[in-house]
Amino acid sequence: MVKLNRSINIAKIKETGEVIIADECFKEAKEGFRYRKLFHEKEISFECLECLECGQDLNISRSSLDRVYLRHKANHEPCFLSDNELEDYQLEEYERAVAAKESDRHKELKWKIGNRLMPVPGVESGSVAVDNKFIVKEDGRRKPDVYCRFKGKELVFEIQLSELSLAYILSRHNFYRKHGIYLIWILDTYDVKKQGTKEKDLKYLSSHQNFFKLDESVQEFRLICDYKFSFLTDDNELLSKWLDKSISLHQLKFEEVSWQSYYFDFSRQLAELEEQQKIKRDEARLEREKKLLEQRENNTKVKITGIVQEIKRLKKARAIDFSEVTNEIEGLDLHELKALNVYLGFNNPERYKVPPLFSWVDEAASIGPFFLIFILRCAEIELDVQGSASSGESLFTKVISTLNTYRDTVVKLLFKRGYNLTEADREIYKAKMGIQGSDGLMSYEFCNRLTNRLLVDDVSKHFKLLLIFESIHLGRVTGFHFGDDNWVAFANNAIEYYPKYWARIESALKQSELWETLHQKDKKKTFLKKLESWEASSPVQAEDAFDVVFDLFPHFCFG
């Protein structure tokens, strides 16, 4: 049952095949009633009116306002023209399209297609129907222009000569697809390069983008198919163009999922070409990257070779100043630095029979230490400072036993490079330097304990101050000739000579519980007087030693 029996403006007289327009026949109410009376008395020439869409009988009815109109009979089967959901403009467009099916050209094409289909191999005998077969389903009925069965498939041909409403196109497209029937639109005149609304609406219903028209240059059934063809240019640009080909029914392909028929699958070809285009782009990109990498490697090789040659030249000339080549090395990027260090191989113990640093220490003793100092200072050059000679001698002991001048400078550079003292180093240093070397060893011990080796120079700068904190840390006076527990002399010296750091020294004394001991031992109140004097003057406290003190004594909480 339909929801509402909507009025219709177009119909066919069964007896004569004449198409009438209700608005024209029933323009005047009086005239309309005359037609209605004659119709019901069977005195009018169109004894039965037929719906052009579904072929069902129509009645002439009147409205409460005495308007005469056409309407399906009661309990009619579903018909698209009586669909109450259509807008008025859509109904008008649809009726125009239906009316166009009665033109002479339309009829000519229908019969040509039908007659030419009959002898086609694969078309079932007696299955061809031209404008006389209704396909009736539960959701409606359609009368295609031409119908046939081909190799077990149902095919319908719909001929369109003028602009079509989208509602008209979709009603047929969706109906046939829903019921597993292949719809082939036959156009007569169209321009694939300047497509109108009709062509675009039909094209986008299918991803294949094929247009068909009857090939009237031959007598057998053939269609001219205009199809979109894509191709890649030599520059890997993806372009498309329209081609046409006369094809037989056997050359059509039928896709059951979408119930579409086509000759050339544009979307599949496009997808394949897009993949080829991507592959070619990737290949071109990889080729460009390869060339850029080769160029980069060549440029790096030239740059690194130039730097190495300059280092060799300066070394041979016993140069003192290596600043220019140092600046050049510092300007290298990470890739170039890696290439330089691979080329030099100074941190590779298997590269040289004698570790280069050991040889350079020997050279420094005879011709000067400037090349050795340059190498150690240039942080970008990777070095194995912890390695040992074949005899087991460490680099530290090699420097201590070989160099007299610049010895301390070179040792500190070793610590900056991450050198760690061994017990053998300590023993050898003590044996060589004796008691006079105790301060030097203590300075090296501080360097060895640093977490941040960039603070090595601060150890020398604040060595005595560090000994003060070391004494507090150990709980015995260290590095001063006051005696192990002479805390009064220790504190008097600290507050007198290091007043700018006293606040932190006092804090460390209090945290280590030496503060009470100090006051107990201060029988003559010498320290108390110095403390009162310091508090009275209240000198500004310096911050320049804070980093190295905190690095070595992080357990002291300095507020």
XYZ file of C-alpha atoms in Angstrom:
559
model
C 0.000 0.000 0.000
C 1.223 3.500 -0.800
C 1.141 6.269 1.756
C -0.677 8.793 -0.424
C -2.084 8.660 -3.940
C -0.377 11.687 -5.360
C -1.707 13.572 -8.382
C 0.038 13.060 -11.748
C 0.304 15.496 -14.617
C 1.199 13.138 -17.486
C -0.362 9.980 -18.938
C -0.738 7.868 -22.090
C -3.979 6.960 -23.790
C -3.788 3.180 -24.127
C -5.959 3.091 -27.203
C -3.971 5.558 -29.283
C -0.602 5.810 -27.493
C -1.115 9.580 -27.298
C 0.560 11.354 -24.377
C -1.553 13.963 -22.606
C -0.626 16.659 -20.105
C -3.278 17.144 -17.444
C -2.537 20.840 -16.971
C -3.298 21.407 -20.642
C -6.391 19.178 -20.999
C -8.007 20.235 -17.742
C -6.956 23.873 -17.724
C -10.522 25.100 -17.117
C -12.585 23.442 -14.398
C -15.653 23.198 -16.641
C -13.648 21.565 -19.435
C -12.039 19.253 -16.926
C -15.328 17.971 -15.654
C -16.480 17.405 -19.215
C -13.448 15.183 -19.848
C -14.043 13.377 -16.577
C -17.723 12.740 -17.450
C -16.871 11.488 -20.917
C -14.110 9.298 -19.482
C -16.400 7.589 -17.019
C -19.238 7.245 -19.578
C -16.679 5.652 -21.931
C -17.572 8.127 -24.633
C -14.111 9.723 -24.735
C -11.425 8.416 -27.100
C -9.026 7.521 -24.285
C -11.087 4.812 -22.627
C -8.186 4.012 -20.263
C -5.307 6.209 -19.213
C -1.956 4.582 -18.452
C 0.860 5.868 -16.189
C 3.936 6.410 -18.335
C 6.184 5.254 -15.482
C 4.517 2.095 -14.217
C 1.832 1.297 -16.849
C -0.948 1.093 -14.281
C -4.384 2.582 -14.937
C -5.142 6.190 -13.969
C -8.383 7.909 -13.067
C -9.528 11.481 -13.632
C -10.394 12.937 -10.222
C -11.306 16.293 -8.749
C -10.198 18.116 -5.642
C -12.292 19.938 -3.036
C -11.517 23.120 -4.952
C -12.950 21.671 -8.167
C -9.499 21.111 -9.656
C -9.332 18.171 -12.089
C -6.233 15.952 -12.027
C -4.942 12.424 -12.763
C -4.414 9.824 -10.057
C -3.608 6.124 -9.739
C -6.544 3.881 -8.963
C -7.063 2.726 -5.418
C -4.780 -0.073 -4.119
C -2.341 0.399 -6.978
C 1.137 -1.083 -6.832
C 4.039 1.239 -5.869
C 4.944 3.845 -8.485
C 7.709 6.413 -8.308
C 5.456 9.160 -9.715
C 3.038 8.810 -6.806
C 5.808 9.004 -4.221
C 4.724 11.689 -1.788
C 8.369 12.402 -0.778
C 9.202 14.026 -4.118
C 9.426 17.805 -4.227
C 7.212 19.458 -6.837
C 10.195 20.518 -8.946
C 11.558 16.945 -8.849
C 8.201 15.579 -10.004
C 8.115 18.050 -12.867
C 11.661 17.123 -13.947
C 10.812 13.445 -13.730
C 7.643 13.828 -15.788
C 9.562 15.716 -18.478
C 12.088 12.880 -18.667
C 9.315 10.281 -18.944
C 7.551 12.293 -21.630
C 10.785 12.504 -23.627
C 10.732 8.703 -23.935
C 7.882 9.062 -26.443
C 9.886 11.026 -29.035
C 10.477 9.562 -32.514
C 14.234 9.368 -31.990
C 13.754 7.605 -28.696
C 11.453 5.039 -30.289
C 13.875 4.560 -33.192
C 16.776 3.780 -30.854
C 14.695 1.414 -28.720
C 13.728 -0.724 -31.703
C 17.222 -0.671 -33.223
C 18.716 -1.878 -29.937
C 16.037 -4.534 -29.463
C 16.261 -5.908 -33.006
C 20.058 -5.977 -32.978
C 20.184 -7.757 -29.615
C 18.084 -10.729 -30.762
C 20.732 -12.505 -32.887
C 23.630 -11.795 -30.471
C 25.105 -15.095 -29.211
C 24.428 -15.412 -25.504
C 21.210 -13.399 -25.575
C 18.470 -15.830 -24.520
C 15.870 -16.505 -27.187
C 12.630 -14.648 -26.567
C 14.076 -12.589 -23.708
C 14.342 -9.333 -25.639
C 11.525 -6.929 -24.754
C 11.158 -3.431 -26.233
C 9.054 -1.051 -24.176
C 6.594 -3.737 -23.161
C 8.038 -5.447 -20.101
C 7.375 -4.343 -16.550
C 9.853 -5.398 -13.898
C 7.664 -5.637 -10.831
C 9.168 -5.805 -7.343
C 7.822 -5.250 -3.857
C 9.183 -1.687 -3.776
C 7.970 -0.620 -7.205
C 7.870 -1.386 -10.890
C 9.876 -0.138 -13.864
C 9.407 -0.448 -17.586
C 12.841 -0.268 -19.225
C 13.253 0.836 -22.811
C 14.860 -2.509 -23.708
C 15.264 -5.683 -21.632
C 17.088 -8.930 -22.283
C 18.829 -11.826 -20.605
C 22.459 -12.310 -21.568
C 24.469 -15.288 -20.301
C 22.168 -15.635 -17.315
C 22.293 -11.924 -16.472
C 19.407 -9.490 -16.652
C 20.228 -6.358 -18.700
C 18.155 -3.239 -19.184
C 18.886 -0.388 -21.565
C 17.606 3.096 -20.767
C 17.821 5.673 -23.557
C 18.188 9.331 -22.709
C 18.281 12.091 -25.265
C 18.017 15.200 -23.087
C 18.997 16.483 -19.655
C 17.911 14.149 -16.871
C 16.944 15.009 -13.330
C 19.099 13.394 -10.683
C 15.924 12.023 -9.088
C 15.077 10.233 -12.349
C 18.597 8.813 -12.710
C 18.803 7.637 -9.109
C 15.347 6.065 -9.133
C 16.392 3.707 -11.921
C 19.972 3.216 -10.832
C 19.038 2.267 -7.269
C 16.049 0.135 -8.281
C 17.958 -2.028 -10.760
C 21.058 -2.330 -8.580
C 18.960 -3.402 -5.589
C 17.436 -6.222 -7.615
C 20.631 -7.416 -9.323
C 19.858 -6.058 -12.780
C 22.540 -4.423 -14.927
C 21.541 -0.959 -16.156
C 23.194 0.392 -19.313
C 22.481 4.033 -20.090
C 22.388 4.785 -23.815
C 23.063 8.421 -24.676
C 22.686 9.952 -28.105
C 24.535 13.238 -28.046
C 27.081 14.192 -25.410
C 30.471 15.823 -25.093
C 32.905 14.080 -22.761
C 35.141 17.164 -22.722
C 32.326 19.583 -21.857
C 30.141 17.412 -19.705
C 26.748 18.731 -18.655
C 24.729 17.811 -15.597
C 23.366 14.653 -17.261
C 26.816 13.307 -18.141
C 28.294 14.143 -14.740
C 25.415 12.563 -12.839
C 25.732 9.364 -14.866
C 29.526 9.335 -14.697
C 29.762 9.598 -10.926
C 27.306 6.763 -10.356
C 30.109 4.465 -11.513
C 33.814 4.564 -10.746
C 34.526 3.216 -14.249
C 33.457 6.431 -16.040
C 32.184 4.825 -19.279
C 29.613 6.441 -21.607
C 27.702 4.354 -24.161
C 25.781 5.115 -27.327
C 24.533 2.871 -30.121
C 27.005 2.360 -32.956
C 24.737 3.042 -35.941
C 27.529 2.689 -38.486
C 27.081 -1.106 -38.473
C 24.032 -3.375 -38.630
C 24.905 -5.716 -35.783
C 24.651 -4.742 -32.110
C 27.637 -2.664 -31.111
C 28.091 0.197 -28.700
C 30.496 3.104 -28.925
C 32.115 3.390 -25.518
C 33.778 6.635 -24.486
C 36.063 5.882 -21.569
C 38.609 7.744 -19.522
C 42.178 6.487 -19.944
C 45.099 7.491 -17.719
C 48.812 7.385 -18.470
C 52.164 8.434 -17.051
C 54.351 10.848 -18.962
C 58.120 10.558 -19.192
C 58.243 13.116 -16.361
C 56.049 10.831 -14.207
C 53.073 13.150 -14.449
C 49.711 11.376 -14.240
C 47.325 12.556 -16.974
C 43.981 11.363 -18.337
C 42.303 11.546 -21.719
C 39.085 10.303 -23.261
C 39.160 7.504 -25.838
C 36.348 5.775 -27.715
C 35.949 2.272 -29.092
C 33.206 0.323 -30.836
C 32.529 -2.780 -28.743
C 30.297 -5.829 -28.831
C 28.109 -6.994 -25.995
C 30.658 -9.721 -25.277
C 33.319 -7.122 -24.542
C 31.370 -5.688 -21.637
C 32.383 -6.714 -18.140
C 29.857 -7.240 -15.372
C 30.604 -6.549 -11.737
C 28.229 -8.308 -9.382
C 29.085 -6.446 -6.186
C 27.963 -3.068 -7.524
C 25.900 -4.493 -10.417
C 27.684 -2.288 -12.920
C 28.636 -3.011 -16.499
C 31.662 -1.442 -18.133
C 34.212 -1.842 -20.876
C 37.244 -0.142 -19.339
C 37.849 0.104 -15.583
C 39.174 3.635 -15.141
C 39.380 3.493 -11.339
C 41.439 0.286 -11.292
C 43.808 1.563 -13.969
C 44.118 4.882 -12.133
C 44.949 3.097 -8.864
C 47.592 0.987 -10.619
C 49.147 4.038 -12.247
C 49.102 5.968 -8.984
C 51.010 3.091 -7.396
C 53.474 3.076 -10.316
C 53.795 6.840 -10.002
C 54.521 6.494 -6.275
C 57.137 3.814 -6.954
C 58.800 6.001 -9.592
C 58.705 8.982 -7.258
C 60.276 6.905 -4.499
C 62.913 5.629 -6.909
C 63.620 9.175 -8.088
C 63.783 10.387 -4.498
C 66.164 7.580 -3.541
C 68.309 8.361 -6.575
C 68.418 12.050 -5.619
C 69.254 11.126 -2.035
C 71.963 8.768 -3.274
C 73.520 11.507 -5.384
C 73.279 13.995 -2.544
C 74.879 11.458 -0.211
C 77.664 10.806 -2.686
C 78.213 14.527 -3.085
C 78.163 14.958 0.671
C 80.674 12.155 1.138
C 82.936 13.672 -1.503
C 82.701 17.105 0.119
C 83.348 15.568 3.542
C 86.340 13.657 2.235
C 87.824 16.805 0.710
C 87.232 18.788 3.907
C 88.622 16.076 6.217
C 91.651 15.492 4.014
C 92.379 19.233 4.083
C 92.148 19.364 7.879
C 94.417 16.345 8.345
C 96.975 17.763 5.910
C 96.954 21.073 7.790
C 97.445 19.304 11.136
C 100.380 17.383 9.681
C 101.862 20.583 8.279
C 101.610 22.411 11.611
C 103.029 19.449 13.512
C 105.969 19.158 11.151
C 106.602 22.897 11.446
C 106.548 22.592 15.274
C 103.861 25.241 15.367
C 102.778 26.780 18.645
C 99.385 28.081 17.475
C 96.792 25.546 16.303
C 93.801 27.876 16.756
C 92.826 28.103 13.076
C 92.630 24.365 12.522
C 90.893 24.020 15.908
C 88.223 26.475 14.759
C 87.839 24.541 11.528
C 87.316 21.284 13.411
C 84.819 22.901 15.769
C 82.842 24.032 12.719
C 82.317 20.492 11.430
C 78.850 18.944 11.639
C 78.223 15.597 13.344
C 78.594 13.617 10.122
C 81.895 15.295 9.299
C 83.192 14.831 12.843
C 82.413 11.138 12.681
C 84.252 10.896 9.364
C 87.245 12.752 10.818
C 87.494 10.436 13.816
C 87.111 7.335 11.672
C 89.905 8.667 9.469
C 92.194 9.456 12.436
C 91.325 6.357 14.494
C 92.994 7.688 17.644
C 90.443 5.955 19.879
C 90.867 2.622 18.102
C 93.456 0.526 20.030
C 93.828 -1.871 17.101
C 94.700 0.887 14.629
C 98.219 1.599 15.928
C 100.954 -0.653 17.299
C 101.957 2.105 19.725
C 99.091 4.278 21.014
C 99.632 7.710 19.375
C 99.327 9.643 22.638
C 102.332 7.775 24.083
C 104.433 8.682 21.037
C 103.313 12.312 21.244
C 104.307 12.481 24.922
C 107.812 11.356 23.914
C 107.840 13.976 21.133
C 106.640 16.650 23.557
C 109.648 15.997 25.779
C 112.032 16.670 22.918
C 110.386 19.175 20.568
C 107.734 20.834 22.742
C 104.243 19.978 23.997
C 102.132 22.233 21.748
C 100.890 19.570 19.359
C 100.049 17.257 22.292
C 98.214 20.080 24.045
C 96.276 20.878 20.862
C 95.186 17.258 20.487
C 94.059 16.995 24.110
C 92.290 20.361 24.082
C 90.387 19.686 20.877
C 87.392 17.922 22.403
C 86.002 17.001 18.963
C 88.931 14.630 18.335
C 88.146 11.321 20.018
C 90.987 9.848 22.104
C 91.555 6.716 24.175
C 93.173 8.353 27.203
C 92.591 5.339 29.461
C 94.525 2.955 27.228
C 97.912 1.644 28.208
C 101.130 0.865 26.417
C 102.190 -2.709 25.708
C 104.319 -2.532 28.857
C 101.233 -1.767 30.927
C 102.271 1.816 31.558
C 99.356 4.232 31.821
C 99.220 7.584 30.047
C 99.225 9.367 33.414
C 102.457 7.746 34.557
C 103.931 8.246 31.065
C 103.369 12.005 31.366
C 104.605 12.133 34.974
C 107.794 10.246 34.160
C 108.518 11.925 30.807
C 107.547 15.601 30.966
C 109.055 18.274 33.131
C 107.629 21.418 31.597
C 103.841 21.610 30.991
C 103.465 18.362 32.961
C 100.617 19.692 35.117
C 98.895 21.232 32.063
C 98.937 17.924 30.194
C 97.752 15.908 33.222
C 94.798 18.256 33.737
C 93.903 17.908 30.073
C 93.878 14.126 30.597
C 91.396 14.548 33.428
C 89.248 16.814 31.261
C 89.218 14.010 28.714
C 87.869 11.626 31.353
C 91.015 9.954 32.638
C 90.564 7.985 35.896
C 93.452 7.396 38.287
C 94.483 3.837 39.106
C 96.141 2.594 42.272
C 99.297 2.006 40.243
C 99.216 5.670 39.179
C 99.060 6.797 42.815
C 101.923 4.549 43.887
C 104.141 5.566 40.995
C 103.397 9.261 41.570
C 104.245 8.995 45.292
C 107.433 7.103 44.537
C 108.563 9.713 42.016
C 107.481 12.923 43.746
C 107.853 11.971 47.403
C 106.386 14.119 50.189
C 106.784 17.231 48.049
C 104.215 15.895 45.664
C 101.437 15.429 48.203
C 99.630 18.619 47.245
C 99.921 17.732 43.585
C 98.477 14.274 44.151
C 95.654 15.738 46.238
C 94.869 18.170 43.410
C 94.741 15.256 40.989
C 92.521 13.323 43.386
C 90.071 16.230 43.331
C 90.148 16.240 39.516
C 89.618 12.496 39.511
C 86.514 12.807 41.738
C 84.814 15.483 39.656
C 81.519 14.542 38.078
C 81.835 17.488 35.706
C 85.342 17.367 34.287
C 84.930 20.859 32.847
C 85.622 22.101 36.402
C 89.218 20.778 36.402
C 90.677 24.282 36.143
C 88.607 25.385 39.161
C 90.437 22.779 41.258
C 93.742 24.641 40.862
C 92.081 28.008 41.303
C 90.407 27.027 44.599
C 92.714 24.253 45.773
C 93.255 25.529 49.349
C 89.544 26.201 49.758
C 88.835 22.654 48.610
C 91.305 21.367 51.205
C 89.258 23.156 53.877
C 86.088 21.338 52.823
C 88.013 18.088 52.430
C 89.257 18.407 56.029
C 85.706 18.962 57.282
C 84.514 16.039 55.151
C 87.219 13.672 56.524
C 86.972 14.958 60.103
C 90.722 15.662 60.274
C 92.812 18.603 59.149
C 94.263 17.736 55.750
C 96.778 19.693 53.638
C 97.591 22.189 56.387
C 100.445 21.968 58.894
C 98.271 22.511 61.956
C 97.986 18.930 63.103
C 95.171 16.552 62.435
C 92.826 17.887 65.119
C 93.900 21.504 65.563
C 90.516 22.862 64.554
C 91.063 26.236 66.166
C 94.122 27.028 64.021
C 92.251 25.542 61.048
C 89.186 27.743 61.610
C 91.243 30.885 62.348
C 93.098 30.406 59.070
C 89.877 29.762 57.122
C 87.945 32.773 58.467
C 90.926 35.103 58.069
C 92.036 34.143 54.565
C 88.733 33.000 53.090
C 86.197 35.468 54.515
C 84.226 35.549 51.207
C 83.536 31.816 51.547
C 83.148 31.596 55.335
C 79.348 31.296 55.367
C 79.535 27.987 53.500
C 82.566 26.810 55.517
C 80.625 27.499 58.729
C 77.618 25.641 57.342
C 79.799 22.600 56.563
C 81.349 22.706 60.082
C 77.902 22.742 61.680
C 76.626 19.876 59.502
C 79.687 17.738 60.369
C 79.256 18.428 64.126
C 82.728 20.033 64.272
C 81.205 23.350 65.280
C 80.804 22.294 68.923
C 84.277 20.757 68.952
C 85.745 23.997 67.643
C 84.142 26.084 70.407
C 85.217 23.633 73.088
C 88.846 23.809 71.898
C 88.802 27.616 71.584
C 90.008 28.152 75.177
C 91.590 31.547 74.460
C 88.586 32.682 72.402
C 90.800 33.568 69.432
C 88.365 32.062 66.986
C 85.359 33.634 68.718
C 86.929 37.069 68.347
C 87.602 36.464 64.639
C 84.025 35.246 64.189
C 82.619 38.365 65.918
C 84.840 40.533 63.735
C 83.652 38.700 60.596
C 80.036 39.052 61.630
C 80.549 42.751 62.277
C 82.093 43.348 58.844
C 79.654 40.926 57.147
C 81.625 40.582 53.859
C 79.740 39.740 50.648
C 79.992 36.017 49.935
C 81.530 34.916 46.635
C 79.887 32.416 44.319
C 82.795 31.660 41.990
C 83.810 28.445 43.811
C 80.300 27.113 44.386
C 80.172 24.781 41.340
C 83.391 22.921 42.082
C 82.683 22.760 45.855
C 79.170 21.423 45.305
C 80.441 18.900 42.705
C 83.028 17.468 45.130
C 80.981 17.817 48.328
C 77.332 17.458 47.344
C 76.464 16.111 50.815
C 76.973 19.558 52.322
C 73.688 21.386 52.067
C 74.513 24.988 51.256
C 71.585 27.357 51.756
